[in-house]
PDB file of C-alpha atoms and ligand atoms in Angstrom:
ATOM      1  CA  UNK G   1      -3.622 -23.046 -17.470  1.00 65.00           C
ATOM      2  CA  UNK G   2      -3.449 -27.357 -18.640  1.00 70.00           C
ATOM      3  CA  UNK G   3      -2.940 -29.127 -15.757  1.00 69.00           C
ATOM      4  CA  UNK G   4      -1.107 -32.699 -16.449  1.00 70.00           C
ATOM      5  CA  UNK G   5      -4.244 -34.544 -16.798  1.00 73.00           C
ATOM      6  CA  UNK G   6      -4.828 -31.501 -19.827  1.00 73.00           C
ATOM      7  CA  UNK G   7      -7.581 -30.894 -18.528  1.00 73.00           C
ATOM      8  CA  UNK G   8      -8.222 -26.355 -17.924  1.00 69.00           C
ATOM      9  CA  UNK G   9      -7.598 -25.402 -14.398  1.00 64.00           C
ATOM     10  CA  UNK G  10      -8.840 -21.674 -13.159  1.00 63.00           C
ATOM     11  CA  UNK G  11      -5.763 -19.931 -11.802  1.00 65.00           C
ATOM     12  CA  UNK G  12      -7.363 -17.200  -9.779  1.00 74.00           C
ATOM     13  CA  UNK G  13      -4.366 -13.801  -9.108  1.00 86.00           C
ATOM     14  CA  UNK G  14      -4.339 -12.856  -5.477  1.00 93.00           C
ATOM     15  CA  UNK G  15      -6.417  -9.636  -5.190  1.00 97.00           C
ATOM     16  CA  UNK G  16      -4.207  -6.749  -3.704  1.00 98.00           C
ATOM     17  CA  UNK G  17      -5.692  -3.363  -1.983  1.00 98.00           C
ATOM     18  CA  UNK G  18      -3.307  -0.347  -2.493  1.00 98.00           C
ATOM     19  CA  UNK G  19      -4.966   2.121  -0.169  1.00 98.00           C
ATOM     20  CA  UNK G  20      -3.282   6.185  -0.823  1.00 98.00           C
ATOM     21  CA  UNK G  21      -3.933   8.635   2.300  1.00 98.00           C
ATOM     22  CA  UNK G  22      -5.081  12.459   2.594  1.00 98.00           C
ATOM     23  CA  UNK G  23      -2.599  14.771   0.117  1.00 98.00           C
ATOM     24  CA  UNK G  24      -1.459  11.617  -1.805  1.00 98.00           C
ATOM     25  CA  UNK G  25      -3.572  12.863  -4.695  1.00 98.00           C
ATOM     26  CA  UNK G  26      -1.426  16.163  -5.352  1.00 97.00           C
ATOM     27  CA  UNK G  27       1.677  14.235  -5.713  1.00 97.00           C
ATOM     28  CA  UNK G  28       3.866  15.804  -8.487  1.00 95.00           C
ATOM     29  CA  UNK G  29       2.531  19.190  -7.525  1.00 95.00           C
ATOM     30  CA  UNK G  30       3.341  18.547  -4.136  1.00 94.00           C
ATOM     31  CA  UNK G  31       6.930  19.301  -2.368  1.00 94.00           C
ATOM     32  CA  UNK G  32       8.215  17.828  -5.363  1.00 92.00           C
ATOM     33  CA  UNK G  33      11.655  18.249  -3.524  1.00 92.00           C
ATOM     34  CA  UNK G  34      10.202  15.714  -0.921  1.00 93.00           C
ATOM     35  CA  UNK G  35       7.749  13.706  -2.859  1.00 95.00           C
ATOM     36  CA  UNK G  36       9.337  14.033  -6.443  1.00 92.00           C
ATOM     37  CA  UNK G  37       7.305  14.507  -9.669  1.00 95.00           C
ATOM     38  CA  UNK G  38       5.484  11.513 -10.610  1.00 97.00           C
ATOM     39  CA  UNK G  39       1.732  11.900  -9.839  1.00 98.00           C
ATOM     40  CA  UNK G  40      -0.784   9.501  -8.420  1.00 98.00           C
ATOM     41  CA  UNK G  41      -2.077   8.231 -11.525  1.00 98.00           C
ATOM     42  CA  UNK G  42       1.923   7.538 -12.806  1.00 98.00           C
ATOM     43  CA  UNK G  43       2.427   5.795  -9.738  1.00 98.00           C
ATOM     44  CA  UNK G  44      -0.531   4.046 -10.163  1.00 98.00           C
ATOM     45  CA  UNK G  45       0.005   2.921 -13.591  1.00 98.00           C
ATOM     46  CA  UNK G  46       3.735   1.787 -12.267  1.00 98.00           C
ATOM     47  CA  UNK G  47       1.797  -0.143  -9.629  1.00 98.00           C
ATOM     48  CA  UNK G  48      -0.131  -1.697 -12.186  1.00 98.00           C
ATOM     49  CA  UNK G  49       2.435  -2.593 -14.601  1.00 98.00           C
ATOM     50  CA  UNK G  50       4.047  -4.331 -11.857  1.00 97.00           C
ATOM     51  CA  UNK G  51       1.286  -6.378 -10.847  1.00 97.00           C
ATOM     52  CA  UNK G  52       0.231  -7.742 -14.300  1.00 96.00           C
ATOM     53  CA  UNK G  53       4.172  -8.819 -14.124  1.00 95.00           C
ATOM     54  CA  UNK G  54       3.632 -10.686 -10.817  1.00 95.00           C
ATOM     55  CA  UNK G  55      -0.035 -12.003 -11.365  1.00 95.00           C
ATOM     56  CA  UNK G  56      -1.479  -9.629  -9.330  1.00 95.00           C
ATOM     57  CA  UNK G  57      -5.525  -8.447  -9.144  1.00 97.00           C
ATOM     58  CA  UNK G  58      -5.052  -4.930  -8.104  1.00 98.00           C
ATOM     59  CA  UNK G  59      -7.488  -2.486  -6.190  1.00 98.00           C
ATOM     60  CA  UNK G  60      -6.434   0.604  -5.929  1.00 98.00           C
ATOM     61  CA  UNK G  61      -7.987   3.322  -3.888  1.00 98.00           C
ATOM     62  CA  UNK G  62      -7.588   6.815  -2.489  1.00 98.00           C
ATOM     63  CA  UNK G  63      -8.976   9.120   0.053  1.00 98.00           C
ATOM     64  CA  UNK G  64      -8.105  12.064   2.181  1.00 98.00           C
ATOM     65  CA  UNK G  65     -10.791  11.444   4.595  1.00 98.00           C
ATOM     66  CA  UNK G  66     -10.046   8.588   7.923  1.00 98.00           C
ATOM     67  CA  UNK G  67     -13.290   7.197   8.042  1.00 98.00           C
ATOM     68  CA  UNK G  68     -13.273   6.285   3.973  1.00 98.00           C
ATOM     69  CA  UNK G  69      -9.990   5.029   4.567  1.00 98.00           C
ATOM     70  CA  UNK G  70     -11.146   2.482   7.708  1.00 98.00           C
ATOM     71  CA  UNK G  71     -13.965   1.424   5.656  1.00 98.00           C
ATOM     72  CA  UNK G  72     -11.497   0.736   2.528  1.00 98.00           C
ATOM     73  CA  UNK G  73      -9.654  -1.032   5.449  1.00 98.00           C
ATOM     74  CA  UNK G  74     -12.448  -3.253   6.107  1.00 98.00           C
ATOM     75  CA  UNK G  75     -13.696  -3.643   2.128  1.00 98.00           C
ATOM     76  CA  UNK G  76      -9.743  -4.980   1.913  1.00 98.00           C
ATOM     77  CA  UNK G  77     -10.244  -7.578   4.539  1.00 96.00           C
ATOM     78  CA  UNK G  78     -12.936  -9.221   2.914  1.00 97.00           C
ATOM     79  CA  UNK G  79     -12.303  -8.776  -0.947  1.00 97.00           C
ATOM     80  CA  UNK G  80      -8.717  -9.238  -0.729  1.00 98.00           C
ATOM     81  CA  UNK G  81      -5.814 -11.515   0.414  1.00 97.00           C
ATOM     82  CA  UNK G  82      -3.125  -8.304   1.198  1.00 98.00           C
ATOM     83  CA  UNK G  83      -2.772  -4.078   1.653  1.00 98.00           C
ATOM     84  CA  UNK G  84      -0.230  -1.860   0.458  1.00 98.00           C
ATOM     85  CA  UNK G  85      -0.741   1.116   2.424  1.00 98.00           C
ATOM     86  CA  UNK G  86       0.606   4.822   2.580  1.00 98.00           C
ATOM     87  CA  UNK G  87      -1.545   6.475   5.688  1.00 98.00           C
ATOM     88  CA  UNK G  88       0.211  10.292   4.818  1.00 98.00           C
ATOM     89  CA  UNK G  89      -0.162  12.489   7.739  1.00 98.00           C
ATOM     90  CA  UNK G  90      -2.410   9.880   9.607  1.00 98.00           C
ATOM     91  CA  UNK G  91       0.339   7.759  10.088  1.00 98.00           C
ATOM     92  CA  UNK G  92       1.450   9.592  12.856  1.00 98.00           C
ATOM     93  CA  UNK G  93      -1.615   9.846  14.857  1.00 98.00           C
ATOM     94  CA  UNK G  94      -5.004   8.254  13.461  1.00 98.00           C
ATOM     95  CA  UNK G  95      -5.966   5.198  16.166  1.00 98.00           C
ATOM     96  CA  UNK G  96      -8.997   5.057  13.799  1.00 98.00           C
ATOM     97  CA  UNK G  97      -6.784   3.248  11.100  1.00 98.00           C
ATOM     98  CA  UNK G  98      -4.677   2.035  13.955  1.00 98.00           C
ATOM     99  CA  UNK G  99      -7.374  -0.101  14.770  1.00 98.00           C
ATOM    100  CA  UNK G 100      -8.690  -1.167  11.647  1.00 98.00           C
ATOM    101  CA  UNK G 101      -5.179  -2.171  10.447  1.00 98.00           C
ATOM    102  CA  UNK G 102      -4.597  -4.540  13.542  1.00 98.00           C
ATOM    103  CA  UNK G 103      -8.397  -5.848  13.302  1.00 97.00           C
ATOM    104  CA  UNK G 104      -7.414  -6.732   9.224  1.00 97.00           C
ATOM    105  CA  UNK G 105      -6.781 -10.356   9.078  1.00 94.00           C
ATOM    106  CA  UNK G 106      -4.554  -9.927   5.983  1.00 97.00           C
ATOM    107  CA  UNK G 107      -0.880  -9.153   5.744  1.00 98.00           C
ATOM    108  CA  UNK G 108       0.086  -5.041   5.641  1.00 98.00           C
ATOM    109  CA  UNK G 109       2.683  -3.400   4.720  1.00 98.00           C
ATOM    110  CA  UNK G 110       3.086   0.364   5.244  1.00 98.00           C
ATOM    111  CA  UNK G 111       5.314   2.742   2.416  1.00 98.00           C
ATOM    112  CA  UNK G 112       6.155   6.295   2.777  1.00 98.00           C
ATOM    113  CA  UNK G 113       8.102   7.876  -0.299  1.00 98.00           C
ATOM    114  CA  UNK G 114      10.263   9.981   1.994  1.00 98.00           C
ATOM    115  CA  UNK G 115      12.453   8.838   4.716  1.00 98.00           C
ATOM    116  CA  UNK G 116       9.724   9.989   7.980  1.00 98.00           C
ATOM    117  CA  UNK G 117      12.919   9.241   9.948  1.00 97.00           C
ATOM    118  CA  UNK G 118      14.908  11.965   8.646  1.00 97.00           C
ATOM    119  CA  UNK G 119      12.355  14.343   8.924  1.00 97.00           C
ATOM    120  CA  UNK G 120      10.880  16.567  11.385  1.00 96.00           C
ATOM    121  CA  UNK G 121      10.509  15.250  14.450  1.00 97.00           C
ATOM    122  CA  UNK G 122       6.451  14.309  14.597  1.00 96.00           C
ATOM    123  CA  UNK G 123       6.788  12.762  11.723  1.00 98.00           C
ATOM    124  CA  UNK G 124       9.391  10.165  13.413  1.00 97.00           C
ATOM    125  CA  UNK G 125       6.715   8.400  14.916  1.00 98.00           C
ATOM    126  CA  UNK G 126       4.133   6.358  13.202  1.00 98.00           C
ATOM    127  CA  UNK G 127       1.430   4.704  15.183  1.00 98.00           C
ATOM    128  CA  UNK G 128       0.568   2.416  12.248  1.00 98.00           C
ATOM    129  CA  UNK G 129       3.882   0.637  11.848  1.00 98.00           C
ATOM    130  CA  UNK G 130       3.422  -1.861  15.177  1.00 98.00           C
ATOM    131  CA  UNK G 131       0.433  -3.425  14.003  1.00 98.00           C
ATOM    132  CA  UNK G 132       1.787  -4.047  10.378  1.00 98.00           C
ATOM    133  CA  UNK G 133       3.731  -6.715   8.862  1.00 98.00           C
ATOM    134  CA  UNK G 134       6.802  -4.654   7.449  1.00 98.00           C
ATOM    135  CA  UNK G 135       7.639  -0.838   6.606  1.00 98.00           C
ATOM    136  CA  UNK G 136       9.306   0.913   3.776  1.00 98.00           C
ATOM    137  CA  UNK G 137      10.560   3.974   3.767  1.00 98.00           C
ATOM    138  CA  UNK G 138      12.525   7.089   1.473  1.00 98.00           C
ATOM    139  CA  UNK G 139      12.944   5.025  -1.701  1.00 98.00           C
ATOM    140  CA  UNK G 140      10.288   7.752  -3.857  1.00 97.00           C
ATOM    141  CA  UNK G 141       7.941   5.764  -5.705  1.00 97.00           C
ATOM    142  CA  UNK G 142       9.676   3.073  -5.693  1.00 97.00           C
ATOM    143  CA  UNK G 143       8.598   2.463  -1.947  1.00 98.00           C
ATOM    144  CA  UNK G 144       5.489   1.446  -3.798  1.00 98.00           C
ATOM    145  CA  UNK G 145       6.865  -1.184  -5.825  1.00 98.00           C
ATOM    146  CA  UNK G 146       9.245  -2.523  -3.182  1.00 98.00           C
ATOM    147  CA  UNK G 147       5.771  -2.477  -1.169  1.00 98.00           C
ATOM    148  CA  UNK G 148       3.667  -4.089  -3.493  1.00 98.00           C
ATOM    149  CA  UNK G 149       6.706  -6.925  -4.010  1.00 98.00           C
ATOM    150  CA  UNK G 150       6.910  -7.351   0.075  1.00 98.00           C
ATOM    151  CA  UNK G 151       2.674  -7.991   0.170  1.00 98.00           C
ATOM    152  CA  UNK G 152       3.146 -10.431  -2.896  1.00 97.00           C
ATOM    153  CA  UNK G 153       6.547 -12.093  -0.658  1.00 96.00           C
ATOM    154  CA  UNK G 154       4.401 -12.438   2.086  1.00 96.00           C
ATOM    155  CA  UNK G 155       1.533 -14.123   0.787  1.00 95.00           C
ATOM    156  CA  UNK G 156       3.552 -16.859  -1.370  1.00 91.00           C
ATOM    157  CA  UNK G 157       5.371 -17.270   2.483  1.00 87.00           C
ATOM    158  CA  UNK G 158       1.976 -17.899   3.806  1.00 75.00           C
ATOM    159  CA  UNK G 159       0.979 -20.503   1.084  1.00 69.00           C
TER     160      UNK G 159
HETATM  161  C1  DQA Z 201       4.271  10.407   3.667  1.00 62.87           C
HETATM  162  C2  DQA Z 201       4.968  11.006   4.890  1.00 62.87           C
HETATM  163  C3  DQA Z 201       3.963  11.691   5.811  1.00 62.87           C
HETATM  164  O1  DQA Z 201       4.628  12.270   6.929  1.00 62.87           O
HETATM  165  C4  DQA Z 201       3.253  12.807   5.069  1.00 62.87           C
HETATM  166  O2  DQA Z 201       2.278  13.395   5.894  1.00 62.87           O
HETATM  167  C5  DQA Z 201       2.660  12.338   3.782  1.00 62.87           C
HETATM  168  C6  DQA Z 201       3.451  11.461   2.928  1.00 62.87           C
HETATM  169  C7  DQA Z 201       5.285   9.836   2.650  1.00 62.87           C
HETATM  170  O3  DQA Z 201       4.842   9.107   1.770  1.00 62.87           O
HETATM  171  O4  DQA Z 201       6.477  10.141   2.716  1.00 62.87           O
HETATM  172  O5  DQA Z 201       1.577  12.745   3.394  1.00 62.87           O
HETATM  173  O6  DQA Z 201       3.421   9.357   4.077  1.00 62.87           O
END
């Protein structure tokens, strides 16, 4: 970028962490009925597509194990300004990421491609959502991208 004085300014994209949880990798093989058919890697390229749109840096992770995913948490904290985050399963019980999420000093926002209020009853419950900024819920992938929008909302609010 030229700023007025023409001389070349360094416009630097906010870095973004997307963070996927345990299962999240056999999307499109997965309850498609639930979960639909789009893999990881389309969702991830989706993800992607939308961030070059927005001028977004992009990090995008994946793990089914809680102790990778609460040192991703902590990698995020320092390397990036915001986290898009689907926990799976561990939303509903894992203090582990619990903790990490409140002890992140960067705004969160927590997706879920199906509608965990509609669904059985201990998956009602996530233990994640108090400590994050915002939650989205039952839109399919698009939860992702509706996500990845709210983290990029939230830090242009906090500019
Ligand atoms: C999920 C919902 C969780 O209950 C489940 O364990 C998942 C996926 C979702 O994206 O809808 O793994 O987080």
């Amino acid at each position: 970028m030229i700023d007025i004085f023409q001389r070349e300014v360094i416009v630097m994209s906010p870095k973004i962490m997307v963070l996927h949880g345990p299962n999240l990798n056999m999307l499109g093989e997965r309850e498609p009925r639930v979960y639909g058919k789009l893999t990881l890697d389309d969702i991830n390229n989706m993800l992607q597509e939308r961030a070059l749109h927005l001028g977004i840096e992009l990090t995008i992770r994946h793990s089914n194990h809680e102790g990778v995913l609460v040192d991703e948490i902590q990698e995020a904290q320092v390397e990036c300004s915001g986290l898009l985050i689907n926990p799976g399963a561990l939303s509903h019980y894992s203090y582990a990421l619990r903790d990490a999420l409140q002890a992140a000093n960067i705004p969160v926002v927590e997706i879920h491609l199906s509608n965990i209020y509609s669904r059985e009853p201990f998956r009602r419950h996530s233990v994640i959502s108090p400590v994050v900024k915002g939650v989205i819920s039952g839109f399919g992938p698009r939860s992702y991208l509706l996500g990845l929008e709210a983290v990029f909302y939230l830090l242009n609010e906090s500019e």
